[in-house]
Coordinates of N, CA and C and ligand atoms in Angstrom, one line a residue:
M169 N 39.9 129.3 126.0 CA 41.1 129.6 126.6 C 42.1 130.3 125.9
F170 N 42.9 131.4 126.6 CA 44.0 132.1 125.9 C 45.0 131.1 125.6
P171 N 45.7 131.5 124.6 CA 47.0 130.9 124.1 C 47.8 131.5 125.5
E172 N 48.8 130.5 125.8 CA 49.6 131.0 126.9 C 50.7 132.1 126.2
A173 N 51.1 132.1 125.0 CA 52.1 133.1 124.2 C 51.5 134.2 124.2
F174 N 50.2 134.3 124.0 CA 49.5 135.6 123.9 C 49.4 136.3 125.2
V175 N 49.2 135.8 126.2 CA 49.2 136.2 127.6 C 50.6 136.8 128.0
E176 N 51.7 136.0 127.6 CA 53.1 136.4 127.8 C 53.3 137.5 127.3
T177 N 53.1 137.7 126.1 CA 53.6 138.9 125.5 C 52.9 140.1 125.6
W178 N 51.8 140.0 126.3 CA 51.0 141.2 126.7 C 51.4 141.4 128.3
I179 N 51.6 140.7 129.0 CA 52.2 140.8 130.4 C 53.5 141.5 130.2
D180 N 54.3 141.1 129.3 CA 55.8 141.5 129.4 C 55.6 142.9 128.8
R181 N 55.0 143.2 127.6 CA 54.7 144.4 127.0 C 54.2 145.6 128.1
L182 N 53.2 145.0 128.8 CA 52.5 146.1 129.6 C 52.7 146.3 131.1
T183 N 53.5 145.2 131.6 CA 53.7 145.4 133.1 C 55.0 145.2 133.4
K184 N 55.5 145.2 134.7 CA 56.8 145.2 135.1 C 56.7 144.0 136.3
P185 N 57.8 143.3 136.4 CA 57.7 142.5 137.8 C 57.2 143.1 139.0
G186 N 56.5 142.7 139.7 CA 55.9 143.1 140.6 C 54.6 144.0 140.6
S187 N 54.2 144.1 139.2 CA 52.7 144.7 139.0 C 51.7 143.7 139.5
L188 N 50.6 144.4 139.5 CA 49.4 143.5 140.1 C 48.4 143.5 138.9
I189 N 48.3 142.4 138.6 CA 47.1 141.9 137.5 C 45.9 141.1 137.8
L190 N 44.8 141.8 137.3 CA 43.3 141.3 137.6 C 42.9 140.8 136.4
D191 N 42.4 139.6 136.5 CA 41.6 139.1 135.3 C 40.3 138.6 135.8
P192 N 39.3 139.2 135.8 CA 38.1 139.2 136.4 C 37.1 138.0 135.8
F193 N 37.7 137.3 134.8 CA 36.9 136.3 134.0 C 37.9 135.4 133.5
C194 N 38.6 134.7 134.7 CA 39.7 133.9 134.6 C 40.0 132.5 133.8
G195 N 38.3 131.9 133.9 CA 38.3 130.6 133.3 C 39.3 129.8 133.9
R196 N 40.0 129.4 132.9 CA 41.1 128.2 133.4 C 42.2 128.9 133.8
G197 N 42.3 130.2 134.0 CA 43.3 130.6 134.8 C 44.9 131.0 134.3
T198 N 44.6 130.9 132.6 CA 45.7 131.3 132.0 C 46.6 132.6 132.3
T199 N 45.9 133.6 132.6 CA 46.4 134.9 132.7 C 47.1 134.9 134.2
P200 N 46.3 134.7 135.5 CA 46.9 134.8 136.4 C 48.0 133.8 136.5
F201 N 48.3 132.6 136.1 CA 49.2 131.4 136.2 C 50.4 132.2 135.5
Q202 N 50.2 132.9 134.3 CA 51.3 133.4 133.6 C 52.0 134.5 134.1
A203 N 50.9 135.3 135.0 CA 51.6 136.3 135.5 C 52.4 136.1 136.6
L204 N 52.1 135.2 137.5 CA 52.8 134.6 138.5 C 54.2 134.0 138.0
L205 N 54.0 133.4 136.9 CA 55.6 132.7 136.6 C 56.5 134.0 136.1
M206 N 55.7 135.1 135.8 CA 56.5 136.3 135.3 C 56.8 137.2 136.4
G207 N 56.6 136.7 137.6 CA 57.0 137.6 138.8 C 56.0 138.9 138.9
R208 N 54.7 138.8 138.5 CA 53.8 139.7 138.6 C 52.9 139.0 139.7
N209 N 52.0 139.9 140.3 CA 51.1 139.4 141.6 C 49.7 139.2 140.7
A210 N 48.9 138.5 141.2 CA 47.5 138.3 140.3 C 46.5 138.3 141.2
I211 N 45.2 138.9 140.9 CA 44.1 138.4 141.4 C 43.1 138.0 140.3
A212 N 42.3 136.9 140.6 CA 41.5 136.4 139.6 C 40.1 136.0 140.1
S213 N 39.2 136.2 139.3 CA 37.9 135.7 139.7 C 37.0 135.2 138.8
D214 N 36.3 134.5 139.1 CA 35.4 133.9 138.0 C 34.0 133.7 138.8
I215 N 32.9 133.8 138.2 CA 31.6 133.2 138.7 C 31.4 131.8 138.8
N216 N 32.2 131.0 138.0 CA 31.7 129.7 137.6 C 33.0 128.7 138.7
P217 N 32.1 127.8 139.5 CA 33.0 127.2 140.4 C 33.8 126.3 139.7
V218 N 33.9 125.7 138.5 CA 34.7 124.9 137.9 C 36.2 125.9 137.6
A219 N 35.8 126.8 137.2 CA 36.7 128.1 136.9 C 37.5 128.3 137.9
Y220 N 36.9 128.6 139.1 CA 37.7 128.7 140.1 C 38.3 127.8 140.8
C221 N 38.0 126.5 140.8 CA 38.9 125.5 141.4 C 39.8 125.1 140.5
I222 N 39.8 125.2 139.1 CA 41.1 125.3 138.2 C 42.2 126.3 138.5
T223 N 41.4 127.4 138.6 CA 42.4 128.7 138.6 C 43.2 128.7 140.0
K224 N 42.4 128.3 141.0 CA 43.2 128.3 142.4 C 44.1 127.1 142.5
A225 N 43.7 126.0 142.1 CA 44.8 124.6 141.8 C 46.1 125.2 140.9
K226 N 46.0 125.9 140.0 CA 46.9 126.5 139.2 C 47.9 127.5 139.9
T227 N 47.2 128.0 140.8 CA 48.0 129.3 141.2 C 48.3 129.3 142.7
N228 N 48.0 128.1 143.4 CA 48.2 127.9 144.7 C 48.5 126.3 144.9
A229 N 49.5 126.0 144.0 CA 49.9 124.6 144.1 C 50.5 124.0 145.1
P230 N 49.8 122.9 145.9 CA 50.4 122.5 147.0 C 51.8 121.7 146.8
A231 N 52.5 121.3 147.4 CA 53.7 120.5 147.4 C 53.3 119.2 146.8
P232 N 53.7 118.4 145.8 CA 53.4 117.4 145.0 C 53.4 116.1 145.9
K233 N 54.3 116.0 147.0 CA 54.0 114.8 147.6 C 52.7 114.9 148.7
T234 N 52.5 116.1 149.1 CA 50.9 116.3 150.0 C 50.0 115.5 149.0
V235 N 49.9 116.0 147.7 CA 48.8 115.6 146.9 C 48.8 114.2 146.7
R236 N 50.1 113.5 146.6 CA 50.0 112.2 146.2 C 49.9 111.5 147.7
F237 N 50.3 112.1 148.9 CA 49.5 111.3 150.0 C 48.1 111.3 150.0
R238 N 47.5 112.4 149.8 CA 46.2 112.7 149.9 C 45.7 111.6 149.3
V239 N 45.8 111.4 148.0 CA 45.6 110.3 147.1 C 45.2 109.0 147.5
T240 N 46.4 108.7 148.1 CA 46.5 107.1 148.9 C 45.7 107.0 149.8
V241 N 45.4 108.2 150.8 CA 44.6 108.1 151.7 C 43.0 108.1 151.4
L242 N 42.7 109.0 150.1 CA 41.5 108.7 149.8 C 41.3 107.3 149.1
E243 N 42.4 106.7 148.8 CA 42.0 105.4 148.0 C 41.9 104.5 149.0
K244 N 42.4 104.5 150.1 CA 42.2 103.7 151.3 C 41.0 103.5 151.8
G245 N 40.4 105.0 151.8 CA 39.1 105.1 152.4 C 38.0 104.7 151.5
Y246 N 38.5 104.2 150.2 CA 37.1 104.0 149.2 C 36.8 102.5 149.3
S247 N 35.2 102.5 149.6 CA 34.9 101.2 149.2 C 33.7 101.2 148.4
R248 N 34.0 100.1 147.3 CA 32.9 100.1 146.0 C 31.6 99.7 146.3
R249 N 31.4 99.1 147.6 CA 30.2 98.6 147.8 C 29.3 99.9 148.2
S250 N 29.9 100.5 149.2 CA 29.2 102.1 149.6 C 28.5 102.8 148.4
W251 N 29.1 102.6 147.4 CA 28.7 103.7 146.4 C 27.9 103.1 145.1
E252 N 27.5 101.9 145.3 CA 26.9 101.5 144.3 C 25.4 101.8 144.5
P253 N 24.7 102.0 145.6 CA 23.3 102.5 145.1 C 23.4 103.9 144.8
K254 N 24.3 104.9 144.9 CA 24.1 106.0 144.6 C 24.5 106.1 143.0
R255 N 25.3 105.0 142.6 CA 25.8 105.0 141.1 C 24.6 104.7 140.3
R256 N 23.6 103.6 141.1 CA 22.5 103.1 140.2 C 21.3 104.1 140.0
Q257 N 21.5 105.2 140.9 CA 20.6 106.5 140.8 C 20.6 107.7 139.8
L258 N 21.9 107.1 139.1 CA 22.2 108.4 138.1 C 21.6 108.2 137.0
P259 N 21.1 109.2 136.3 CA 20.7 109.4 135.1 C 21.5 108.7 134.1
E260 N 20.8 108.2 132.8 CA 21.3 107.2 131.9 C 22.6 107.6 131.3
F261 N 22.7 108.7 131.1 CA 23.9 109.5 130.6 C 25.2 108.9 131.2
F262 N 25.3 108.8 132.5 CA 26.2 108.7 133.2 C 26.6 107.1 133.0
H263 N 25.7 106.4 133.0 CA 25.9 104.9 132.8 C 26.7 104.5 131.4
H264 N 26.4 105.4 130.3 CA 27.0 105.4 129.2 C 28.5 106.3 129.0
A265 N 28.6 107.1 130.2 CA 29.9 108.1 129.9 C 30.9 107.5 130.5
Y266 N 30.8 106.7 131.7 CA 31.8 106.1 132.3 C 31.7 104.3 132.9
R267 N 32.7 103.7 133.1 CA 32.3 102.5 133.7 C 32.1 102.6 134.9
M268 N 31.4 101.5 135.5 CA 30.7 101.4 136.8 C 31.7 101.8 137.8
D269 N 32.8 101.2 138.0 CA 33.9 101.6 139.1 C 34.4 103.0 139.0
T270 N 34.5 103.3 137.9 CA 35.1 105.0 137.5 C 33.8 105.7 138.0
L271 N 32.9 105.5 138.0 CA 31.7 106.5 138.5 C 31.3 106.1 139.8
R272 N 31.9 105.1 140.4 CA 31.6 105.0 141.9 C 32.8 105.8 142.7
Q273 N 33.7 105.7 141.8 CA 34.9 106.5 142.7 C 35.0 108.0 142.6
L274 N 34.2 108.4 141.4 CA 34.0 110.0 141.1 C 32.9 110.1 142.2
L275 N 32.0 109.7 142.3 CA 30.9 109.8 143.4 C 31.6 110.3 144.8
Y276 N 32.3 108.9 145.0 CA 33.2 109.2 146.6 C 33.9 110.3 146.6
L277 N 34.8 110.7 145.6 CA 35.9 111.6 145.6 C 35.0 113.0 145.6
R278 N 33.8 113.2 144.8 CA 33.2 114.5 144.9 C 32.7 114.9 146.2
E279 N 32.5 113.6 146.9 CA 31.8 114.0 148.3 C 33.1 114.1 149.5
Q280 N 34.0 113.6 149.0 CA 35.2 113.7 150.0 C 36.1 114.7 149.8
L281 N 36.0 115.5 148.8 CA 37.2 116.3 148.4 C 36.8 118.0 149.0
D282 N 37.3 118.5 149.7 CA 37.1 119.6 150.3 C 37.6 120.9 149.7
W283 N 37.4 120.8 148.3 CA 38.0 121.6 147.4 C 37.9 123.0 147.7
K284 N 36.7 123.9 148.2 CA 36.9 125.0 148.4 C 37.7 125.7 149.5
N285 N 38.0 124.7 150.5 CA 38.6 125.2 151.7 C 40.4 124.6 151.7
N286 N 40.4 123.6 151.0 CA 41.6 122.9 151.2 C 42.3 122.7 149.9
D287 N 43.6 123.6 149.9 CA 44.6 123.4 148.7 C 44.8 122.4 148.1
V288 N 45.1 121.3 148.9 CA 45.4 119.7 148.4 C 44.1 119.2 147.8
D289 N 43.2 119.2 148.4 CA 42.0 118.6 148.0 C 41.4 119.6 146.2
C290 N 41.8 120.7 146.4 CA 41.5 121.7 145.1 C 42.1 121.3 144.0
M291 N 43.6 121.0 144.1 CA 44.3 120.3 143.2 C 43.8 119.1 142.5
I292 N 43.2 118.2 143.5 CA 43.0 116.8 143.1 C 41.7 117.1 142.7
A293 N 40.5 118.0 143.1 CA 39.5 118.0 142.1 C 39.7 118.9 140.7
A294 N 40.7 119.7 140.7 CA 41.3 120.3 139.5 C 41.4 119.4 138.5
L295 N 42.3 118.3 139.1 CA 42.8 117.4 138.1 C 41.8 116.4 137.6
I296 N 41.0 115.9 138.6 CA 40.0 115.3 138.0 C 39.0 115.9 136.9
L297 N 38.7 117.3 137.3 CA 37.8 118.0 136.4 C 38.4 117.9 135.0
G298 N 40.0 118.2 134.7 CA 40.8 118.3 133.6 C 40.5 116.5 133.0
S299 N 40.1 116.0 133.6 CA 40.1 114.3 133.0 C 38.8 114.0 132.7
L300 N 37.8 114.7 133.3 CA 36.4 113.9 133.2 C 35.8 113.8 131.6
H301 N 36.4 114.3 130.6 CA 36.4 113.9 129.4 C 37.5 114.7 128.4
G302 N 37.7 113.9 127.2 CA 38.6 114.3 126.1 C 38.6 113.4 125.3
E303 N 39.8 113.3 124.5 CA 40.1 112.4 123.5 C 40.6 111.4 123.9
T304 N 39.7 110.5 124.5 CA 39.6 108.9 125.2 C 40.3 108.1 124.5
E305 N 40.1 108.1 123.1 CA 40.6 107.4 122.1 C 42.0 107.5 121.6
K306 N 42.6 108.6 122.0 CA 44.1 109.0 121.9 C 44.8 109.0 123.1
S307 N 44.2 109.0 124.3 CA 44.9 109.2 125.2 C 44.5 108.4 126.7
S308 N 45.2 107.9 127.5 CA 44.5 107.2 128.5 C 44.3 108.1 129.7
S309 N 44.6 109.6 129.7 CA 44.5 110.3 130.7 C 42.9 110.9 130.9
Y310 N 42.3 110.4 130.0 CA 40.4 110.7 130.4 C 39.7 109.9 130.8
L311 N 38.7 109.8 131.5 CA 37.9 108.9 132.2 C 36.6 108.5 131.2
S312 N 36.2 109.4 130.4 CA 34.9 109.0 129.8 C 34.8 108.3 128.6
N313 N 33.8 108.0 128.2 CA 33.3 107.5 126.9 C 34.0 108.6 125.6
Q314 N 34.5 108.1 124.8 CA 34.8 108.9 123.7 C 33.6 110.1 123.2
M315 N 33.8 111.6 123.6 CA 32.9 112.2 123.4 C 32.6 112.7 121.7
P316 N 31.6 113.2 121.5 CA 31.6 113.6 119.9 C 32.7 114.8 119.7
R317 N 32.7 115.6 120.8 CA 33.8 116.7 120.6 C 34.3 117.1 122.0
T318 N 35.4 117.8 122.0 CA 36.4 117.8 123.1 C 35.3 118.9 123.9
I319 N 34.6 119.5 123.5 CA 33.4 120.3 124.4 C 32.3 119.1 124.7
S320 N 31.9 119.4 125.9 CA 30.6 118.4 126.2 C 29.4 118.7 125.5
T321 N 28.8 117.6 125.1 CA 27.5 118.0 124.3 C 26.4 117.6 125.3
K322 N 24.9 117.7 124.9 CA 24.0 117.9 125.6 C 24.1 115.9 125.8
P323 N 23.6 115.6 127.2 CA 23.3 113.9 127.4 C 22.6 113.3 126.2
A324 N 21.4 113.7 125.9 CA 20.8 113.0 124.9 C 21.7 112.8 123.7
Y325 N 22.4 113.8 123.1 CA 23.0 113.7 121.7 C 24.1 113.2 122.1
S326 N 24.8 112.9 123.2 CA 25.7 112.0 123.5 C 25.5 110.6 123.3
I327 N 24.4 110.2 124.0 CA 23.9 109.0 124.1 C 23.6 108.4 122.6
R328 N 23.0 109.1 122.0 CA 22.6 108.8 120.5 C 24.1 108.5 119.6
F329 N 25.1 109.4 119.9 CA 26.3 109.3 119.4 C 27.0 108.2 119.6
W330 N 26.9 107.8 121.1 CA 27.6 106.4 121.3 C 27.1 105.2 120.9
E331 N 25.7 105.4 120.7 CA 25.2 104.1 120.5 C 25.1 103.9 118.9
K332 N 25.2 105.2 118.0 CA 25.5 104.9 116.8 C 26.9 104.5 116.3
H333 N 27.9 105.0 117.1 CA 29.2 104.6 116.9 C 29.7 103.1 117.5
G334 N 28.6 102.7 118.4 CA 29.3 101.6 119.1 C 30.1 101.7 120.2
Y335 N 30.3 103.1 120.7 CA 31.4 103.4 121.6 C 31.0 103.0 123.1
T336 N 32.2 102.4 123.9 CA 31.6 102.1 125.2 C 32.7 102.9 126.3
A337 N 32.2 103.0 127.3 CA 33.3 103.6 128.0 C 34.5 103.0 128.5
P338 N 35.7 103.6 128.6 CA 36.8 102.8 129.0 C 37.4 102.8 130.2
E339 N 37.9 101.4 130.6 CA 38.2 101.1 131.9 C 39.3 102.1 132.6
R340 N 38.8 102.6 133.5 CA 39.5 103.6 134.2 C 39.6 103.6 135.9
D341 N 40.9 103.4 136.1 CA 41.0 103.7 137.8 C 41.4 105.0 138.1
V342 N 40.2 105.8 138.8 CA 40.5 107.3 138.9 C 41.8 107.5 139.8
F343 N 42.1 106.8 140.8 CA 43.4 106.9 141.8 C 44.5 106.8 141.0
E344 N 44.7 105.7 140.1 CA 45.6 105.7 139.1 C 46.1 106.7 138.1
L345 N 45.0 107.3 137.8 CA 44.8 108.2 136.9 C 45.5 109.6 137.3
L346 N 45.0 109.7 138.7 CA 45.2 110.8 139.4 C 46.9 110.7 139.4
R347 N 47.3 109.8 139.8 CA 49.0 109.6 140.2 C 49.8 110.0 139.0
G348 N 49.4 109.9 137.8 CA 50.0 110.2 136.4 C 49.7 111.5 136.2
R349 N 48.4 111.9 136.5 CA 48.1 113.5 136.4 C 49.1 114.5 137.2
I350 N 49.2 114.0 138.3 CA 50.4 114.7 139.5 C 51.7 114.9 138.9
T351 N 52.2 113.7 138.4 CA 53.3 113.7 137.7 C 53.5 114.7 136.4
F352 N 52.8 114.7 135.8 CA 52.5 115.4 134.6 C 52.4 116.9 134.9
R353 N 51.7 117.0 135.8 CA 51.2 118.5 136.5 C 52.8 119.3 136.9
Y354 N 53.3 118.1 137.9 CA 54.2 119.0 138.4 C 55.8 118.8 137.7
E355 N 55.9 118.4 136.4 CA 57.0 118.4 135.5 C 57.6 119.7 135.6
S356 N 56.9 120.4 135.0 CA 57.4 122.0 135.3 C 57.1 122.6 136.8
E357 N 57.8 123.4 137.2 CA 57.8 124.0 138.6 C 56.6 124.9 138.2
P358 N 55.8 124.7 139.4 CA 54.9 125.7 139.9 C 55.2 127.1 140.2
P359 N 54.6 128.0 140.0 CA 55.0 129.7 140.3 C 55.1 129.7 141.8
C360 N 56.5 130.4 142.2 CA 56.7 130.7 143.7 C 55.6 131.3 144.1
L361 N 55.3 132.5 143.4 CA 54.0 133.5 144.0 C 53.0 132.8 144.2
R362 N 51.7 133.3 144.9 CA 50.6 132.7 144.7 C 49.5 133.9 144.5
G363 N 48.5 133.1 143.9 CA 47.6 134.0 143.2 C 46.2 134.3 144.5
N364 N 45.6 135.4 144.3 CA 44.3 135.4 145.0 C 43.2 135.3 144.1
V365 N 42.6 134.1 144.2 CA 41.3 133.6 143.5 C 40.2 133.9 144.3
L366 N 39.1 134.5 143.6 CA 37.8 134.7 143.8 C 36.6 134.0 143.4
R367 N 36.0 133.5 144.1 CA 34.6 132.9 143.2 C 33.4 133.8 143.5
T368 N 33.4 134.8 142.4 CA 32.3 135.8 142.7 C 32.1 136.5 141.4
D369 N 31.0 137.0 141.2 CA 30.5 137.7 139.9 C 31.2 139.0 139.8
M370 N 31.8 139.1 138.6 CA 32.7 140.4 138.5 C 32.1 141.6 138.9
R371 N 30.7 141.6 138.9 CA 29.8 143.0 139.3 C 30.0 143.2 140.9
E372 N 30.4 142.0 141.5 CA 30.6 142.4 143.0 C 32.1 142.7 143.2
L373 N 33.1 142.5 142.2 CA 34.3 142.5 142.4 C 34.7 144.1 143.3
P374 N 34.1 145.4 142.8 CA 34.8 146.4 143.7 C 34.5 146.3 144.8
S375 N 33.2 145.8 145.4 CA 33.3 145.6 147.0 C 34.3 144.6 147.6
T376 N 34.8 143.7 146.9 CA 35.6 142.8 147.3 C 37.2 143.2 147.3
T377 N 37.5 143.9 146.1 CA 38.9 144.7 145.8 C 38.7 145.8 146.1
A378 N 38.1 146.5 146.8 CA 37.7 148.0 146.9 C 39.2 148.8 147.1
R379 N 39.9 148.1 148.0 CA 41.3 149.0 148.3 C 42.4 148.4 147.3
V380 N 42.3 147.7 146.5 CA 43.4 147.3 145.5 C 43.2 148.1 144.4
C381 N 44.7 148.5 144.1 CA 44.5 149.4 142.8 C 45.6 148.5 141.8
W382 N 44.9 148.1 141.0 CA 45.4 147.2 140.2 C 46.3 147.8 138.6
D383 N 47.3 147.2 137.9 CA 47.8 147.9 137.1 C 47.5 147.6 135.8
R384 N 46.9 146.5 135.6 CA 46.5 146.1 134.5 C 45.1 145.3 134.6
L385 N 44.1 145.3 133.7 CA 42.8 144.6 133.8 C 43.0 143.9 132.3
I386 N 43.0 142.3 132.4 CA 42.8 141.6 131.1 C 41.6 140.8 131.2
E387 N 40.9 141.2 130.4 CA 39.6 140.4 130.0 C 39.7 139.5 128.9
S388 N 38.7 138.4 128.9 CA 38.5 137.6 127.4 C 37.2 138.0 127.1
P389 N 37.0 138.1 125.8 CA 37.9 138.3 124.7 C 39.0 139.2 125.1
A390 N 39.9 139.1 124.3 CA 41.2 140.0 124.7 C 41.0 141.4 124.6
R391 N 41.0 142.1 125.8 CA 41.1 143.5 125.8 C 41.9 144.0 127.1
M392 N 42.8 144.7 127.2 CA 43.6 145.1 128.4 C 43.4 146.7 128.5
T393 N 43.2 147.0 129.7 CA 42.9 148.5 130.2 C 43.9 148.8 131.4
P394 N 44.3 149.9 131.2 CA 45.4 150.4 132.2 C 44.5 150.7 133.5
Ligands
LIG553 C1 36.1 132.9 127.7 S1 36.5 132.6 129.7 C2 37.9 133.1 129.9 C3 38.9 132.2 129.6 C4 40.4 132.6 130.2 N1 40.7 133.7 129.4 C5 41.5 131.2 129.9 O1 42.5 131.7 129.5 O2 41.2 130.1 130.5 C6 35.1 133.4 130.2 C7 34.9 133.3 131.6 O3 34.0 134.3 132.4 C8 33.2 133.9 133.3 N2 32.2 134.7 133.8 C9 31.1 135.1 133.1 N3 30.5 136.2 133.5 C10 31.1 136.7 134.7 C11 30.6 137.5 135.5 N4 29.7 137.8 135.5 N5 31.4 137.2 136.8 C12 32.5 136.6 136.7 N6 32.9 135.6 135.7 C13 32.2 135.6 134.6 C14 32.7 132.4 132.6 O4 32.3 131.6 133.9 C15 34.1 132.1 131.9 O5 35.0 131.2 132.9

């Protein structure tokens, strides 16, 4: 991920308010998010659906009360019993990675969230994606067992790591965690402008954005082209 200060410096140096910035490999959306905060317009694309979901949520944030309301509705619709058969079918890795109820809730939410078409669901999906694993030992805002690294490792390696260290998955309620995540996410005001986020291979971008003339192209690793 780009450090925010890096992006801020270069946007300030190379563009003006109202400029249009394109990041065709947006990842977690640092560039389009910062661009919008600085009064620039942004087009972002990524081939990876996780990157698309996170960037879309950051750059098209719905009102927090609509997100909270949707979480309440989802929680009311959740039935632990209905998701038990699906939980049992999961490979061994998942049974070490998450507590039973966390896993059932995740399966339910994965099916319910229409993240491709609905901004509120996209925000909830992005908040869950950001919580799936992290430094569980240090923070209660992560759902999984303590991973060997903050970057996910292969399932078999993770299982060996957990067994060797005697780690077990923490008790986590996804709905409760989401409420905390929403508060945290909206502590700072989201950008007023909205980004245009595409889920596409950048090699197909010319046909999607053929009529757009952008002012700056920002790539990762860092390179900027007029
Ligand atoms: C290093 S990450 C970008 C990180 C980003 N600068 C940030 O701050 O989060 C590179 C991204 O390029 C995406 N990518 C790789 N090949 C691509 C392609 N052909 N078209 C679109 N996206 C691609 C990957 O999915 C990945 O999210």
